[in-house]
């Protein structure tokens, strides 16, 4: 059972365009939803995260939109740049600490931004 | 800056060998994790530990064991390596309180021939 599902599987966007990556989850106990960014040869790094008490969070060109009733959240990258080309993972977890702090990851999506 | 280091970037082992992957973090984090990353399958949790000498199975523990004798070090052990364990292995750590962010190491690309 895949608890966190990403779509699309890959994405190609022109420079300056908007990149949108979607994620759906199944476990209603999840209360933390991060997006991780991974460049080739590097480990993933936290990009932006949201908790269900807000519907949207923006950091620079990156925005998370959260829909609790639909059990979905999405990452929007405005003014996409070639340097944004990377693999993006959504994830979810249940709790802030201890044994429940483990993340469940989606399968990842490769974003290519063309110059 | 949080730093998570892994002992090797690339490793080539033979089938049946015992393999040790080492991970060290320098931020006094309580939680440590081992994942494997495979194309099309994303990141899958093998084992995690939330305290010294404590360990819990993740989603795919079969064929692996772990050791955490010191807070900063978390080792992944392949008792008898097999070709289907060829993968990228990622270690991560996170604090017990104050947030859920996990900090990842650069990964070890293990090839079992």
Short mmCIF file of N, CA, C and O in Angstrom, two decimals, chain A residues 31-32 36 38 41-46 51 87 89 93 95-108, chain B residues 9 31 33 35 37 40-43 45 48 50 56-59 90 94-97 99-102 104-106:
data_model
loop_
_atom_site.label_atom_id
_atom_site.label_comp_id
_atom_site.label_asym_id
_atom_site.label_seq_id
_atom_site.Cartn_x
_atom_site.Cartn_y
_atom_site.Cartn_z
N UNK A 31 0.55 14.66 10.02
CA UNK A 31 0.39 16.07 10.39
C UNK A 31 1.60 16.92 10.02
O UNK A 31 1.76 18.04 10.53
N UNK A 32 2.44 16.41 9.17
CA UNK A 32 3.62 17.17 8.73
C UNK A 32 3.90 16.75 7.30
O UNK A 32 4.00 15.55 7.00
N UNK A 36 11.14 17.58 -0.35
CA UNK A 36 12.59 17.51 -0.38
C UNK A 36 13.07 17.64 -1.82
O UNK A 36 12.40 17.18 -2.76
N UNK A 38 16.44 17.04 -4.40
CA UNK A 38 17.69 16.30 -4.50
C UNK A 38 18.35 16.57 -5.84
O UNK A 38 17.77 16.32 -6.89
N UNK A 41 24.01 13.36 -7.27
CA UNK A 41 25.20 13.18 -6.44
C UNK A 41 25.08 13.71 -5.03
O UNK A 41 26.05 13.67 -4.27
N UNK A 42 23.90 14.20 -4.67
CA UNK A 42 23.69 14.76 -3.33
C UNK A 42 22.55 14.03 -2.64
O UNK A 42 21.72 13.40 -3.28
N UNK A 43 22.52 14.14 -1.31
CA UNK A 43 21.37 13.64 -0.58
C UNK A 43 20.22 14.63 -0.67
O UNK A 43 20.42 15.81 -0.95
N UNK A 44 18.99 14.18 -0.42
CA UNK A 44 17.85 15.11 -0.42
C UNK A 44 18.01 16.17 0.68
O UNK A 44 18.63 15.91 1.72
N UNK A 45 17.44 17.33 0.43
CA UNK A 45 17.46 18.41 1.41
C UNK A 45 16.08 19.02 1.49
O UNK A 45 15.38 19.16 0.48
N UNK A 46 15.68 19.40 2.71
CA UNK A 46 14.36 19.98 2.90
C UNK A 46 14.23 21.29 2.12
O UNK A 46 15.08 22.17 2.21
N UNK A 51 2.21 22.30 7.83
CA UNK A 51 1.38 21.54 8.76
C UNK A 51 -0.08 21.86 8.44
O UNK A 51 -0.37 22.92 7.89
N UNK A 87 15.37 16.23 -8.56
CA UNK A 87 14.33 15.29 -8.18
C UNK A 87 13.63 15.83 -6.94
O UNK A 87 14.28 16.28 -6.00
N UNK A 89 10.80 15.10 -3.90
CA UNK A 89 10.06 14.10 -3.13
C UNK A 89 9.08 14.79 -2.20
O UNK A 89 9.46 15.71 -1.47
N UNK A 93 4.52 12.68 7.73
CA UNK A 93 4.77 11.97 8.98
C UNK A 93 3.68 12.31 9.99
O UNK A 93 2.90 13.25 9.79
N UNK A 95 4.08 12.69 13.59
CA UNK A 95 4.30 13.33 14.87
C UNK A 95 5.63 14.04 14.89
O UNK A 95 6.47 13.82 14.03
N UNK A 96 5.81 14.89 15.88
CA UNK A 96 7.00 15.72 15.94
C UNK A 96 8.22 14.99 16.49
O UNK A 96 9.33 15.44 16.30
N UNK A 97 8.03 13.89 17.22
CA UNK A 97 9.20 13.39 17.90
C UNK A 97 9.17 11.89 18.08
O UNK A 97 8.16 11.25 17.83
N UNK A 98 10.27 11.37 18.51
CA UNK A 98 10.41 9.97 18.87
C UNK A 98 10.22 9.03 17.70
O UNK A 98 10.52 9.35 16.56
N UNK A 99 9.69 7.86 17.99
CA UNK A 99 9.58 6.82 16.98
C UNK A 99 8.62 7.19 15.87
O UNK A 99 8.66 6.62 14.80
N UNK A 100 7.75 8.15 16.13
CA UNK A 100 6.80 8.51 15.09
C UNK A 100 7.31 9.58 14.14
O UNK A 100 6.58 10.05 13.28
N UNK A 101 8.57 9.99 14.29
CA UNK A 101 9.06 11.05 13.44
C UNK A 101 9.52 10.54 12.08
O UNK A 101 10.03 11.31 11.28
N UNK A 102 9.35 9.27 11.80
CA UNK A 102 9.79 8.77 10.51
C UNK A 102 8.89 9.30 9.40
O UNK A 102 7.69 9.45 9.57
N UNK A 103 9.53 9.59 8.28
CA UNK A 103 8.83 10.12 7.12
C UNK A 103 8.47 9.00 6.15
O UNK A 103 9.24 8.07 5.96
N UNK A 104 7.30 9.12 5.53
CA UNK A 104 6.92 8.26 4.42
C UNK A 104 7.06 9.09 3.15
O UNK A 104 6.41 10.13 3.03
N UNK A 105 7.90 8.64 2.23
CA UNK A 105 8.20 9.40 1.03
C UNK A 105 7.40 8.92 -0.17
O UNK A 105 7.06 7.73 -0.28
N UNK A 106 7.11 9.85 -1.08
CA UNK A 106 6.62 9.49 -2.39
C UNK A 106 7.77 8.98 -3.24
O UNK A 106 8.93 8.98 -2.81
N UNK A 107 7.46 8.56 -4.45
CA UNK A 107 8.48 7.94 -5.29
C UNK A 107 9.41 8.95 -5.96
O UNK A 107 10.42 8.57 -6.55
N UNK A 108 9.06 10.20 -5.91
CA UNK A 108 9.93 11.22 -6.50
C UNK A 108 9.54 11.54 -7.93
O UNK A 108 8.98 10.71 -8.65
N UNK B 9 31.58 6.94 -0.70
CA UNK B 9 30.66 7.39 -1.74
C UNK B 9 30.33 6.24 -2.70
O UNK B 9 29.21 6.15 -3.18
N UNK B 31 17.55 10.99 16.57
CA UNK B 31 17.02 10.07 15.56
C UNK B 31 17.99 9.89 14.40
O UNK B 31 18.56 10.87 13.90
N UNK B 33 18.44 7.41 10.61
CA UNK B 33 17.67 6.62 9.66
C UNK B 33 18.59 6.08 8.55
O UNK B 33 19.54 6.74 8.17
N UNK B 35 18.00 4.68 4.58
CA UNK B 35 17.11 4.49 3.45
C UNK B 35 17.90 3.86 2.30
O UNK B 35 19.11 4.03 2.21
N UNK B 37 17.60 4.07 -2.01
CA UNK B 37 16.95 4.82 -3.08
C UNK B 37 17.16 4.08 -4.38
O UNK B 37 18.29 3.83 -4.79
N UNK B 40 12.44 4.86 -9.62
CA UNK B 40 11.04 4.47 -9.69
C UNK B 40 10.43 4.02 -8.37
O UNK B 40 9.22 3.83 -8.29
N UNK B 41 11.26 3.84 -7.36
CA UNK B 41 10.76 3.37 -6.06
C UNK B 41 10.93 4.42 -4.97
O UNK B 41 10.43 4.24 -3.86
N UNK B 42 11.65 5.47 -5.26
CA UNK B 42 11.82 6.54 -4.28
C UNK B 42 12.72 6.15 -3.13
O UNK B 42 13.62 5.32 -3.26
N UNK B 43 12.45 6.73 -1.96
CA UNK B 43 13.21 6.46 -0.76
C UNK B 43 12.42 5.48 0.11
O UNK B 43 11.28 5.74 0.46
N UNK B 45 12.49 3.26 3.71
CA UNK B 45 13.13 3.20 5.01
C UNK B 45 13.51 1.76 5.36
O UNK B 45 12.66 0.86 5.34
N UNK B 48 15.45 2.52 11.52
CA UNK B 48 15.72 3.77 12.17
C UNK B 48 15.98 3.56 13.65
O UNK B 48 15.66 2.50 14.21
N UNK B 50 15.92 5.83 17.46
CA UNK B 50 15.60 7.09 18.13
C UNK B 50 16.36 7.25 19.45
O UNK B 50 16.09 8.16 20.23
N UNK B 56 14.44 0.30 15.27
CA UNK B 56 13.14 -0.19 14.84
C UNK B 56 13.19 -0.49 13.35
O UNK B 56 13.86 0.22 12.58
N UNK B 57 12.48 -1.50 12.94
CA UNK B 57 12.42 -1.86 11.54
C UNK B 57 11.61 -0.83 10.76
O UNK B 57 10.61 -0.31 11.26
N UNK B 58 12.09 -0.57 9.57
CA UNK B 58 11.35 0.27 8.66
C UNK B 58 10.50 -0.58 7.74
O UNK B 58 9.98 -1.63 8.14
N UNK B 59 10.39 -0.16 6.49
CA UNK B 59 9.52 -0.84 5.55
C UNK B 59 10.17 -2.04 4.86
O UNK B 59 9.49 -2.96 4.44
N UNK B 90 21.19 5.92 1.73
CA UNK B 90 21.21 7.25 2.32
C UNK B 90 20.97 7.17 3.82
O UNK B 90 20.07 6.49 4.28
N UNK B 94 17.75 13.41 12.60
CA UNK B 94 16.84 14.49 12.97
C UNK B 94 16.81 14.62 14.48
O UNK B 94 17.06 13.64 15.20
N UNK B 95 16.48 15.81 14.99
CA UNK B 95 16.37 15.98 16.45
C UNK B 95 15.09 15.35 16.96
O UNK B 95 14.11 15.22 16.23
N UNK B 96 15.08 14.98 18.23
CA UNK B 96 13.88 14.39 18.82
C UNK B 96 12.79 15.43 19.01
O UNK B 96 11.61 15.13 18.92
N UNK B 97 13.17 16.67 19.26
CA UNK B 97 12.18 17.72 19.46
C UNK B 97 12.56 18.93 18.62
O UNK B 97 13.68 19.06 18.16
N UNK B 99 11.18 19.88 15.70
CA UNK B 99 10.92 19.84 14.26
C UNK B 99 11.11 18.45 13.71
O UNK B 99 11.64 17.57 14.38
N UNK B 100 10.67 18.25 12.49
CA UNK B 100 10.75 16.94 11.88
C UNK B 100 11.75 16.86 10.75
O UNK B 100 11.86 15.82 10.11
N UNK B 101 12.47 17.95 10.47
CA UNK B 101 13.37 17.94 9.33
C UNK B 101 14.42 16.86 9.49
O UNK B 101 15.07 16.76 10.54
N UNK B 102 14.62 16.09 8.43
CA UNK B 102 15.69 15.11 8.41
C UNK B 102 16.83 15.65 7.54
O UNK B 102 16.59 16.22 6.48
N UNK B 104 20.15 14.73 5.44
CA UNK B 104 20.68 13.57 4.75
C UNK B 104 22.18 13.68 4.48
O UNK B 104 22.70 14.78 4.24
N UNK B 105 22.83 12.53 4.47
CA UNK B 105 24.19 12.45 3.99
C UNK B 105 24.21 12.38 2.47
O UNK B 105 23.15 12.34 1.83
N UNK B 106 25.40 12.33 1.86
CA UNK B 106 25.51 12.35 0.39
C UNK B 106 25.19 11.01 -0.26
O UNK B 106 25.02 10.95 -1.48
#
